[in-house]
mmCIF file of C-alpha atoms and ligand atoms in Angstrom:
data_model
loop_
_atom_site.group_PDB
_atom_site.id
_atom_site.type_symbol
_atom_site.label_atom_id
_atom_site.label_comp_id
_atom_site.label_asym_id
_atom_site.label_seq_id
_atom_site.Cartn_x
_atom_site.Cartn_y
_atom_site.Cartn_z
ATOM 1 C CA UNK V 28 21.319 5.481 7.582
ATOM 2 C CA UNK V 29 17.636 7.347 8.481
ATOM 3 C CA UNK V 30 17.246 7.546 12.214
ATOM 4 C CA UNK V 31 14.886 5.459 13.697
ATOM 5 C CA UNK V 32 12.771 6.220 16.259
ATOM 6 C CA UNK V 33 9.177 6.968 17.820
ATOM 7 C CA UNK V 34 9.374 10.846 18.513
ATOM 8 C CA UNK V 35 6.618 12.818 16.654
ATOM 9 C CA UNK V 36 8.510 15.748 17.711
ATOM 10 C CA UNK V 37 11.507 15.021 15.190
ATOM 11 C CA UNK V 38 9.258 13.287 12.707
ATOM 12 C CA UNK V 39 7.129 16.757 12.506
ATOM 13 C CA UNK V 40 10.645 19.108 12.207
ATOM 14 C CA UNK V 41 11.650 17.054 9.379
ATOM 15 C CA UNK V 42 8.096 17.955 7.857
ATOM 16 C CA UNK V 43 7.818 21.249 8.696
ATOM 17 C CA UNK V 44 11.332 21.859 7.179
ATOM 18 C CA UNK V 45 9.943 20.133 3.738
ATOM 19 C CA UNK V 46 11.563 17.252 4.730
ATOM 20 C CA UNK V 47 10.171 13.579 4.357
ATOM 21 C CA UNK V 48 9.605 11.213 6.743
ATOM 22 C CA UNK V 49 8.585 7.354 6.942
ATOM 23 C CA UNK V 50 5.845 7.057 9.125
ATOM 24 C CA UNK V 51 3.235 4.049 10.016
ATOM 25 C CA UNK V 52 -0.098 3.667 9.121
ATOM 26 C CA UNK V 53 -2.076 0.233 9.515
ATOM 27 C CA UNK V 54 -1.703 -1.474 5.637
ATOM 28 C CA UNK V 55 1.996 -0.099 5.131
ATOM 29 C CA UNK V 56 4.816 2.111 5.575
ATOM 30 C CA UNK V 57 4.369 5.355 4.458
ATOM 31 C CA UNK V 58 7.082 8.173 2.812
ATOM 32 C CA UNK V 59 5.417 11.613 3.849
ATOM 33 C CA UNK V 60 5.716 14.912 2.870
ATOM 34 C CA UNK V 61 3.661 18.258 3.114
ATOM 35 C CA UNK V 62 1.060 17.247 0.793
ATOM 36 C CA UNK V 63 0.766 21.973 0.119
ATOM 37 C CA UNK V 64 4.096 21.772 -0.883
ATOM 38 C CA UNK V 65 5.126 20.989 -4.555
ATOM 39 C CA UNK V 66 9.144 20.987 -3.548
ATOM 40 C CA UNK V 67 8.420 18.438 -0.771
ATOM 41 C CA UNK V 68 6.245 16.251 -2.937
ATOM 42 C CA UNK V 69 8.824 16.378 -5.283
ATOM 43 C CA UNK V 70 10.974 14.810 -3.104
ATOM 44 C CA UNK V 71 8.809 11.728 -2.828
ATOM 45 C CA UNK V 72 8.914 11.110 -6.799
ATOM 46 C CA UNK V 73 12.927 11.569 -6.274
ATOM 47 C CA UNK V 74 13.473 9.215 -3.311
ATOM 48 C CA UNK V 75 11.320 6.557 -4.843
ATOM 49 C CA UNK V 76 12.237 6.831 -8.164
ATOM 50 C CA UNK V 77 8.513 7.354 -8.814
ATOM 51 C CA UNK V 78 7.440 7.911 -12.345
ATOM 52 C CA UNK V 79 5.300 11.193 -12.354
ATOM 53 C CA UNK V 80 2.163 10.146 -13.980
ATOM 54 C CA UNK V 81 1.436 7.884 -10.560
ATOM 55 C CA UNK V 82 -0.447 10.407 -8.265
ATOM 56 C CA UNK V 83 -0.045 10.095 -4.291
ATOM 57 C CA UNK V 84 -2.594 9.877 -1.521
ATOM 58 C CA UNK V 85 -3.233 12.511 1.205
ATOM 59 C CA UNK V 86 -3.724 11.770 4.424
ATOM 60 C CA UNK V 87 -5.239 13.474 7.092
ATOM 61 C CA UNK V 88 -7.114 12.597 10.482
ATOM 62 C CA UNK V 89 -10.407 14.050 10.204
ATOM 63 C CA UNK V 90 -13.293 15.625 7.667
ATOM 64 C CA UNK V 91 -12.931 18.860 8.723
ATOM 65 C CA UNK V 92 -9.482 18.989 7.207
ATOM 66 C CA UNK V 93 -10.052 17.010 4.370
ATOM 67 C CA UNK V 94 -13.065 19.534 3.655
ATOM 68 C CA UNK V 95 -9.733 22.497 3.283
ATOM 69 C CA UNK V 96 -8.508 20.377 0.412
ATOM 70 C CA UNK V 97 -11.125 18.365 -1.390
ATOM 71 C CA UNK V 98 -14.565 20.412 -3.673
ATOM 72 C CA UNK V 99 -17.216 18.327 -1.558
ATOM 73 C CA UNK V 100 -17.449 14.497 -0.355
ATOM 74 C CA UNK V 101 -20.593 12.845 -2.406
ATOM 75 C CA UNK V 102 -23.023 10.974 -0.245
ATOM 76 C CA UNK V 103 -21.834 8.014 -1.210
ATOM 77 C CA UNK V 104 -18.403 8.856 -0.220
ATOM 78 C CA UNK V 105 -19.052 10.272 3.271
ATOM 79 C CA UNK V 106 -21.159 7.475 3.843
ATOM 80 C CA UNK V 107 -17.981 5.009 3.325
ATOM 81 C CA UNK V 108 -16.105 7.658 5.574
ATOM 82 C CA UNK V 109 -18.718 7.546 8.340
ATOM 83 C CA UNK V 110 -18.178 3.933 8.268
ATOM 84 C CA UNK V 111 -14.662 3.020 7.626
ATOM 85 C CA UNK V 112 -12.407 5.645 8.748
ATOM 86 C CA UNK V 113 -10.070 5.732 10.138
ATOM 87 C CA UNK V 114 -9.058 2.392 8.408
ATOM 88 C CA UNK V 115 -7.846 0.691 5.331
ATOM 89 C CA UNK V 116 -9.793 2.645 2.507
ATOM 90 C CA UNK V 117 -8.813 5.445 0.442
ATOM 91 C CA UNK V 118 -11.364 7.984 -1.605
ATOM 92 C CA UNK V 119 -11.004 9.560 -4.942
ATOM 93 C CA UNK V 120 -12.562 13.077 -4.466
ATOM 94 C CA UNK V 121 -12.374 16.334 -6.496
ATOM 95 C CA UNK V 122 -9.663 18.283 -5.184
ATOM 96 C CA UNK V 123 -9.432 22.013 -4.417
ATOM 97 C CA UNK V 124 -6.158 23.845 -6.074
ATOM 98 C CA UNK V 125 -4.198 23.830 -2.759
ATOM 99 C CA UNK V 126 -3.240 20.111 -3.801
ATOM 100 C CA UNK V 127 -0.475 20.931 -6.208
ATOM 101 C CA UNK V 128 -1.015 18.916 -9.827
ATOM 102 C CA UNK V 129 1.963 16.656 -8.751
ATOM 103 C CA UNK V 130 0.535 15.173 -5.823
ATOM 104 C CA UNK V 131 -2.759 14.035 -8.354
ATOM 105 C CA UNK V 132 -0.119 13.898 -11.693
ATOM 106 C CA UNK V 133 -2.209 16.300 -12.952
ATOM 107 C CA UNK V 134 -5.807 14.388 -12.461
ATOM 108 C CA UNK V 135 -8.878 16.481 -10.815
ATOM 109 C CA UNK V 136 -9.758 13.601 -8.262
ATOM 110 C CA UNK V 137 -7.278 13.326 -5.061
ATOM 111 C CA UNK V 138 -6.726 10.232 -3.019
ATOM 112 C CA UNK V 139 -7.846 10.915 0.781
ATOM 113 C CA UNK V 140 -7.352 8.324 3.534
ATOM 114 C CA UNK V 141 -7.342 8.730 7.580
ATOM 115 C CA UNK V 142 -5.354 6.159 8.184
ATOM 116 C CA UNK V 143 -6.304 4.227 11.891
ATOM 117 C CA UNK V 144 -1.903 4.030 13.466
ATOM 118 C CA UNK V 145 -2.359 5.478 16.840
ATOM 119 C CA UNK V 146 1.524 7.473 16.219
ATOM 120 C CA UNK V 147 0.635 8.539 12.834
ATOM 121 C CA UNK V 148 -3.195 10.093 14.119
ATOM 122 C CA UNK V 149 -1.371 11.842 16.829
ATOM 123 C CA UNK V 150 1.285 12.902 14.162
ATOM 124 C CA UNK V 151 -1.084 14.310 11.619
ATOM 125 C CA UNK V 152 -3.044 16.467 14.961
ATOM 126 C CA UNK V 153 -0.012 18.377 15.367
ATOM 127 C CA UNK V 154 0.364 19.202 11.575
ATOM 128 C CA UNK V 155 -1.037 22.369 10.193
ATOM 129 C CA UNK V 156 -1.130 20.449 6.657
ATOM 130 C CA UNK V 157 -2.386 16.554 5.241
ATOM 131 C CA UNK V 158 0.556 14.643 4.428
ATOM 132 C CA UNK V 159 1.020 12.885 0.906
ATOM 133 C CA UNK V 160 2.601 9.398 1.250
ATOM 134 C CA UNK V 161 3.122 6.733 -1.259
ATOM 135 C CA UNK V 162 4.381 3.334 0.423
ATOM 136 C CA UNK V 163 7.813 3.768 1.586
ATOM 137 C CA UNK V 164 9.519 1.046 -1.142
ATOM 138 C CA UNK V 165 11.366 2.429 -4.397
ATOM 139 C CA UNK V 166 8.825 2.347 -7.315
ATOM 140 C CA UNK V 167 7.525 -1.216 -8.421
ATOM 141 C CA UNK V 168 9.597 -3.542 -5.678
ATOM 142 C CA UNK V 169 7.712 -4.748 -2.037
ATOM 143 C CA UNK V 170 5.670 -2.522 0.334
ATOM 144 C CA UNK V 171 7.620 -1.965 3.477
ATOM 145 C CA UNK V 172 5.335 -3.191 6.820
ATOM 146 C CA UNK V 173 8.248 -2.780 9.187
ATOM 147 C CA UNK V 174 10.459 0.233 9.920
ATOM 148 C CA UNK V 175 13.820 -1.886 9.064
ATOM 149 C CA UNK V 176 11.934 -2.620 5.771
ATOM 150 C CA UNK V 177 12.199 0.536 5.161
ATOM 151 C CA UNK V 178 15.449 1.543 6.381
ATOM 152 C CA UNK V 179 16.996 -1.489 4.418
ATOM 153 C CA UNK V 180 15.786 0.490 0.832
ATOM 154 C CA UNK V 181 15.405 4.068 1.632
ATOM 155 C CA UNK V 182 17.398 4.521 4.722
ATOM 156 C CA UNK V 183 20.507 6.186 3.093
ATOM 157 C CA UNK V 184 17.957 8.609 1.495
ATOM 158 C CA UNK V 185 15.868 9.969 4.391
ATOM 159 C CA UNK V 186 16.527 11.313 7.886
ATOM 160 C CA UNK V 187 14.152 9.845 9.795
ATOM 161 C CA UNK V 188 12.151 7.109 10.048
ATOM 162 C CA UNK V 189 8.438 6.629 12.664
ATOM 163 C CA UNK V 190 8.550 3.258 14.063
ATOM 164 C CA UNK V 191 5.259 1.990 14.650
ATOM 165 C CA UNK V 192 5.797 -1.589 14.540
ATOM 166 C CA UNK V 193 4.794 -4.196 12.151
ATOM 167 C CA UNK V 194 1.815 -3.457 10.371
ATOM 168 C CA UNK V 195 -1.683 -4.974 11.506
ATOM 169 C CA UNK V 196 -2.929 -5.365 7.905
ATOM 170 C CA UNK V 197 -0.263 -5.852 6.101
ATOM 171 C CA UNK V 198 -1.813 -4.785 2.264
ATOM 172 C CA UNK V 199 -2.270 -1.229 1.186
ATOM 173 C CA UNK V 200 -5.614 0.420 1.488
ATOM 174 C CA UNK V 201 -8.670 -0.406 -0.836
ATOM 175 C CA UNK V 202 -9.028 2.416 -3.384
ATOM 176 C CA UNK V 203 -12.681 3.777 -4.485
ATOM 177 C CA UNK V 204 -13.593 6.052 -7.245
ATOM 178 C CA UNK V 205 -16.897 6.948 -8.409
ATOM 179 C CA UNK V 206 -18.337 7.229 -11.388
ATOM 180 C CA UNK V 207 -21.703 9.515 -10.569
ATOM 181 C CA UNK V 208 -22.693 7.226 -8.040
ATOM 182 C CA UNK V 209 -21.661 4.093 -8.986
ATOM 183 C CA UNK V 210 -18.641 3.117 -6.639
ATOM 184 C CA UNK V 211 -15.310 2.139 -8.292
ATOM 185 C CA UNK V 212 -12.411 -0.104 -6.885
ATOM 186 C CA UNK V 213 -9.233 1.237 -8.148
ATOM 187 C CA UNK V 214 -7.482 -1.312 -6.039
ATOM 188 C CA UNK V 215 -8.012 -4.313 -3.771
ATOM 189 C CA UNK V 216 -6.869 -3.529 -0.385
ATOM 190 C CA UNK V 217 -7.353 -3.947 3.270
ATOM 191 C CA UNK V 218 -11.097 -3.138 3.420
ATOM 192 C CA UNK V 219 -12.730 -5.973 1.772
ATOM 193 C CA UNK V 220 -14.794 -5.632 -0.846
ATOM 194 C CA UNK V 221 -18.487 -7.218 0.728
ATOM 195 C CA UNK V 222 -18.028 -4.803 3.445
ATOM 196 C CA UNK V 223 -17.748 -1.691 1.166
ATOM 197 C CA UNK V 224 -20.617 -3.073 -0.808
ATOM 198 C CA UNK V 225 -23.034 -3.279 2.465
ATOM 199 C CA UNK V 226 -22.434 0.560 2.808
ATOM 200 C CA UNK V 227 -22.879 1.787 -0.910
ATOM 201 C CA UNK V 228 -24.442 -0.920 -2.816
ATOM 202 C CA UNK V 229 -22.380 -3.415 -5.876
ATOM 203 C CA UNK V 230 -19.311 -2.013 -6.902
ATOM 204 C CA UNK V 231 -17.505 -1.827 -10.263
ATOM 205 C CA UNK V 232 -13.663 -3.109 -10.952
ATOM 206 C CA UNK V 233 -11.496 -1.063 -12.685
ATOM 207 C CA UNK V 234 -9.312 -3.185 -14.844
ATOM 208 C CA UNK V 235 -5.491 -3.394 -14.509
ATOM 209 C CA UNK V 236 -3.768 -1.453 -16.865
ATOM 210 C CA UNK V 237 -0.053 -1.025 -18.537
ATOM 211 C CA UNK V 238 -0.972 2.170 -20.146
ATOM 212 C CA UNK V 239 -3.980 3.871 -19.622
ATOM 213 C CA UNK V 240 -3.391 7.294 -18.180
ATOM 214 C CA UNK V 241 -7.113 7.137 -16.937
ATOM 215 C CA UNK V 242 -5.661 4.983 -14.320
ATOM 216 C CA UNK V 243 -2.591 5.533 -13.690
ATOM 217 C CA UNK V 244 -0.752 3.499 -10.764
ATOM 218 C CA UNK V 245 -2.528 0.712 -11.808
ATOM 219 C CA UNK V 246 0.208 -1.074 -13.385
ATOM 220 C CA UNK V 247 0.033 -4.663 -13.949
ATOM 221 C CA UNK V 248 3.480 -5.606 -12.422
ATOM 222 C CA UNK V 249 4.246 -4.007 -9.153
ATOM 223 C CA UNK V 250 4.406 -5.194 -5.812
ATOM 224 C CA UNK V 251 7.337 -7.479 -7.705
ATOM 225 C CA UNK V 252 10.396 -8.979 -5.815
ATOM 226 C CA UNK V 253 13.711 -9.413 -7.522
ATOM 227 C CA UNK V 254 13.554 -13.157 -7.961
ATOM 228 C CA UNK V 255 11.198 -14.170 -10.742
ATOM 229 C CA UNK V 256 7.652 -15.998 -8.780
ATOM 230 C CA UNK V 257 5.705 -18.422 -10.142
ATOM 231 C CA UNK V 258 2.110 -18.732 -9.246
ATOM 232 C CA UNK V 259 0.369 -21.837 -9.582
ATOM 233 C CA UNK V 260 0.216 -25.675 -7.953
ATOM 234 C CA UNK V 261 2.717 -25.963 -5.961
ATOM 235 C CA UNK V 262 3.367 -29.750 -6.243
ATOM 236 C CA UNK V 263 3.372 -29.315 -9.789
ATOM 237 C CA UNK V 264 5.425 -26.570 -9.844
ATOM 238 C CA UNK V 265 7.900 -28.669 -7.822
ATOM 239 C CA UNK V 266 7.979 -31.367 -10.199
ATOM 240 C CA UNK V 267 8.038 -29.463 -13.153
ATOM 241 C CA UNK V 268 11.119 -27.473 -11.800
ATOM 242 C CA UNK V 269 12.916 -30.202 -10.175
ATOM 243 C CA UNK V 270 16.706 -29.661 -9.657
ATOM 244 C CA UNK V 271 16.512 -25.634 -9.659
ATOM 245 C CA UNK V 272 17.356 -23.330 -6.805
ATOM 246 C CA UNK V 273 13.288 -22.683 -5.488
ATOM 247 C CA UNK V 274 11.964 -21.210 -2.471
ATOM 248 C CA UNK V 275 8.287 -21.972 -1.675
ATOM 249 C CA UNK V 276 5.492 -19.533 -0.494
ATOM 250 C CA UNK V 277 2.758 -21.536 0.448
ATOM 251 C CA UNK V 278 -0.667 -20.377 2.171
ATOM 252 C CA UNK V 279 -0.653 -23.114 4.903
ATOM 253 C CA UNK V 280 0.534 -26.146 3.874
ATOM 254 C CA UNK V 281 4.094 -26.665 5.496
ATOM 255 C CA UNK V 282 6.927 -28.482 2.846
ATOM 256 C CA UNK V 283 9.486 -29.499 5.610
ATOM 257 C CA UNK V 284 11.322 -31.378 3.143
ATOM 258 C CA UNK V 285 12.137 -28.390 1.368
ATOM 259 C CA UNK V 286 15.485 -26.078 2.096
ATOM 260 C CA UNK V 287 13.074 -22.560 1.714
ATOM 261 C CA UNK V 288 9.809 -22.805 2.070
ATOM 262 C CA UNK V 289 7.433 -20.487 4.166
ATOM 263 C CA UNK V 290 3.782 -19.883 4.790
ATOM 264 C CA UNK V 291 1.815 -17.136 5.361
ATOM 265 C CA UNK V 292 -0.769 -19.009 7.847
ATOM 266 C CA UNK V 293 -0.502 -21.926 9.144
ATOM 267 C CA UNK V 294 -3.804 -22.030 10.665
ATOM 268 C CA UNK V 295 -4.793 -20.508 7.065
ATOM 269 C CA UNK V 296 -6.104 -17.043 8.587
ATOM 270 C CA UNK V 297 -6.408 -14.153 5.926
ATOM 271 C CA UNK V 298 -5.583 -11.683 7.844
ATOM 272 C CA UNK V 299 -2.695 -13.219 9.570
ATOM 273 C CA UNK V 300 -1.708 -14.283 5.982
ATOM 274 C CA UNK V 301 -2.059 -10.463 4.767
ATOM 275 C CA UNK V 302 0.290 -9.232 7.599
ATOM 276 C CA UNK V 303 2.706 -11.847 6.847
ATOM 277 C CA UNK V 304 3.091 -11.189 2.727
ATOM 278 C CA UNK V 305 5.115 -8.261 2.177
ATOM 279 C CA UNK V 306 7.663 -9.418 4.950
ATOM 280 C CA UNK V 307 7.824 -13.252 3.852
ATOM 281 C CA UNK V 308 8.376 -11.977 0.021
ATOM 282 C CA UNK V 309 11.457 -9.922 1.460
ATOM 283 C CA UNK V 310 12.483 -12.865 3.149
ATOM 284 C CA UNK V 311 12.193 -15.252 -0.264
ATOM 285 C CA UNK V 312 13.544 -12.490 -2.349
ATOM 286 C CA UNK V 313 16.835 -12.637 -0.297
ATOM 287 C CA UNK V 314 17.288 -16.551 -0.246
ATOM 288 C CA UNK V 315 20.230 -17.674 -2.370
ATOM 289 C CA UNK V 316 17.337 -18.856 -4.963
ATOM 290 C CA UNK V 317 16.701 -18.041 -8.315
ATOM 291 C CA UNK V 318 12.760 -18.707 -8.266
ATOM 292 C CA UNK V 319 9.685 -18.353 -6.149
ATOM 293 C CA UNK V 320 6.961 -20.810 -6.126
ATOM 294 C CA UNK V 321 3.764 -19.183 -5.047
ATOM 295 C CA UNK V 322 0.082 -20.224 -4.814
ATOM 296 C CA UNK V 323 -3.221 -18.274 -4.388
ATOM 297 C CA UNK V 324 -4.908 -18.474 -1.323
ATOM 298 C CA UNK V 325 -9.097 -18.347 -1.042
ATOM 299 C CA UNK V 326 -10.626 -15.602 -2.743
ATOM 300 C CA UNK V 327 -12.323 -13.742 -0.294
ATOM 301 C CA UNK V 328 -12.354 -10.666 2.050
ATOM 302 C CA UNK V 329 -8.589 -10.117 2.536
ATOM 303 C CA UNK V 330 -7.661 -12.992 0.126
ATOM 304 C CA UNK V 331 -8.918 -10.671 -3.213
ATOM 305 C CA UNK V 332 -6.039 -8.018 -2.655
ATOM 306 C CA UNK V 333 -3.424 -10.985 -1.730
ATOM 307 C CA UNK V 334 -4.547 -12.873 -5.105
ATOM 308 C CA UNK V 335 -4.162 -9.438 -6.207
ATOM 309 C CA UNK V 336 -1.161 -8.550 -5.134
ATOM 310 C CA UNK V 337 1.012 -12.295 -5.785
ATOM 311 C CA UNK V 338 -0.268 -11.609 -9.414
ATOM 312 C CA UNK V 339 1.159 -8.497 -9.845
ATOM 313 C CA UNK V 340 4.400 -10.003 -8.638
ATOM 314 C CA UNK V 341 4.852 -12.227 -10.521
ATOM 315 C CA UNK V 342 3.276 -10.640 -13.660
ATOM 316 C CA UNK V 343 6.307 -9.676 -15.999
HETATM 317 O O1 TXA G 30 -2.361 1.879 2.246
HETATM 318 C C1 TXA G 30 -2.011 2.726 1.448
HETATM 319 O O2 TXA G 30 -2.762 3.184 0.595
HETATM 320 C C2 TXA G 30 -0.555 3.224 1.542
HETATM 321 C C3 TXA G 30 -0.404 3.967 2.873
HETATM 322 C C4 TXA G 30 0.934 4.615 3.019
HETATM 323 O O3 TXA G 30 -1.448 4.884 3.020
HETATM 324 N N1 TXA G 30 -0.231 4.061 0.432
HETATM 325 C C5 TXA G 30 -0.050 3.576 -0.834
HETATM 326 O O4 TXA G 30 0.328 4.538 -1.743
HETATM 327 O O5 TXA G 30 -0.213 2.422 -1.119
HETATM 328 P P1 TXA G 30 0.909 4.183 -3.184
HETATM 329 O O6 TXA G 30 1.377 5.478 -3.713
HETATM 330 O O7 TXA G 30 1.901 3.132 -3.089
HETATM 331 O O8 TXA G 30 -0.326 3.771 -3.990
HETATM 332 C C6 TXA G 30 -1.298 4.742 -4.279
HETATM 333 C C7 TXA G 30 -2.093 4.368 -5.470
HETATM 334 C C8 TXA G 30 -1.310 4.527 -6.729
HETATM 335 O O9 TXA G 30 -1.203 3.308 -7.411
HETATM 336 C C9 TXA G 30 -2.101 5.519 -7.548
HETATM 337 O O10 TXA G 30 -2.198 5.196 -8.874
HETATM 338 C C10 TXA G 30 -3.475 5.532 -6.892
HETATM 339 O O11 TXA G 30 -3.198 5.257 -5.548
HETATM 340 N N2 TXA G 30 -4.061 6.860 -6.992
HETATM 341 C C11 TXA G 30 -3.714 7.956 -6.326
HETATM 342 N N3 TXA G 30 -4.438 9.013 -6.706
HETATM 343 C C12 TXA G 30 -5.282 8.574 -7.663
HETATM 344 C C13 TXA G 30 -6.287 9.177 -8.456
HETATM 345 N N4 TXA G 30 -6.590 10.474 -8.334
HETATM 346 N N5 TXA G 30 -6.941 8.383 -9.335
HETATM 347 C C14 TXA G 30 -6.658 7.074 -9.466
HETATM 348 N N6 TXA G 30 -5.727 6.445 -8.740
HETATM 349 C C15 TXA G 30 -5.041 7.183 -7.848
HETATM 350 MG MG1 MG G 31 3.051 1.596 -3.554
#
């Protein structure tokens, strides 16, 4: 079992040492290492059973340090920065060669984020290097947004563990490439995408992919929980699989008829819904049920990287 606890003291010995450590950001748990240090980053790939063509992201808490690891921030980019960090967005930039190829699996663009957790900003002040984190889940399964998410996966693999409370957004960040100056989402996340698009202008969507090392990470299941979920209608769905052992995940609507059934808002609140996903899928995934029955919830602001998100779980 990882300790668990709120001293950035320990948290930073552990990282000194090359250790990792769990810590909180706002969208999800993080598993951080010393993003300089190729042994410690290896660690991360270990502990999650990560597959090494899916590159991390760096964090840091200001410019001035991302400007020791990254060629130069585009206009476009800084602009983005200026207005959304810290927060819920991550940047593909060029990276200098103090990022070691396994953080980037080999790409020349890094993943930067200052992420907005009040014990995480104070944590990265005190470190003389970013920190490389990938959500604190093994590879492919449910982003952790509590600390005894984390501990309940990856607590018998790491020593200690940042409590920071439940997450406030609940998805990971949004992810934004460019492509000379056109911006690029990577991924759907917790900055929504008509905010972005005030800052820099329309945006392009990078497809989902199975196999295309130009974008790797981008896999079209992931995000998945054990039980198999079905998206769709969810009266339907009820009818259609009458008789079987089915938990419900519904956006508002309350089945009180039903043995399982959650929601993610009952007053039908995005963001409350977004907090609520990662932990409620947990929840389903460990009902004595063999399916989930999911729907979609509306398609905007947070709602695109929930659709986004409930698809990839319950892609196959
Ligand atoms: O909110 C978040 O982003 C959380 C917290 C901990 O910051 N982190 C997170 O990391 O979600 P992870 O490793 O689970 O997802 C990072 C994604 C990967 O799918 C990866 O493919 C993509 O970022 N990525 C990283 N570097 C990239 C690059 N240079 N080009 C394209 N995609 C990249
Ligand atoms: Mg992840």
């Amino acid at each position: 079992m990882a300790q668990i606890g709120s001293d950035i003291n320990i948290a930073r010995e552990f990282l000194d040492q090359g250790g990792l450590v769990a810590i909180p950001t706002e969208t999800v748990y993080g598993l951080a290492a010393n993003a300089f240090d190729a042994n410690a980053i290896a660690k991360i790939f270990t502990t999650k059973e990560r597959p090494s063509f899916d590159p991390l992201i760096v964090h840091a808490d200001s410019l001035e340090k991302i400007a020791n690891f990254v060629e130069d921030i585009p206009d476009q980019a800084l602009k983005l920065a200026k207005a959304f960090w810290p927060g819920p967005l991550t940047l593909l930039l060029k990276k200098k060669n103090n990022i070691p190829d396994l953080v980037t699996s080999g790409l020349e663009t890094v993943a930067v984020r200052i992420p907005r957790h009040p014990l995480t900003k104070l944590l990265l002040e005190t470190l003389d290097f970013p920190l490389a984190a990938p959500s604190a889940n093994p590879f492919g399964y449910i982003s952790p947004t509590t600390a005894q998410h984390v501990e309940d996966q990856l607590g018998d693999k790491i020593p200690y563990i940042l409590d920071g409370g439940a997450c406030t957004v609940g998805v990971e960040s949004t992810i934004i490439g460019f492509d000379n100056d056109t911006p690029v989402v990577y991924r759907l996340g917790g900055m929504g995408i008509e905010e972005i698009e005030k800052v820099v202008g329309k945006t392009k969507l990078m497809p989902h992919s199975s196999s295309n090392p130009a974008a790797p990470g981008m896999l079209k299941s992931h995000y998945a929980p054990k039980k198999q979920l079905i998206l769709g209608d969810i009266p339907s769905l009820l009818e259609k699989h009458k008789g079987e052992a089915m938990a419900v995940l519904a956006f508002q609507e309350t089945y009180s008829d039903l043995e399982h059934y959650h929601h993610l808002s009952e007053k039908g609140d995005l963001n409350e819904a977004a907090q609520n996903l990662f932990g409620k899928l947990r929840t389903l995934d460990n009902l004595p049920v063999d399916k989930i029955i999911a729907e979609l919830v509306p398609n905007e602001g947070l709602g695109k990287a929930i659709n986004d998100r409930l698809k990839r779980a319950a892609a196959e």
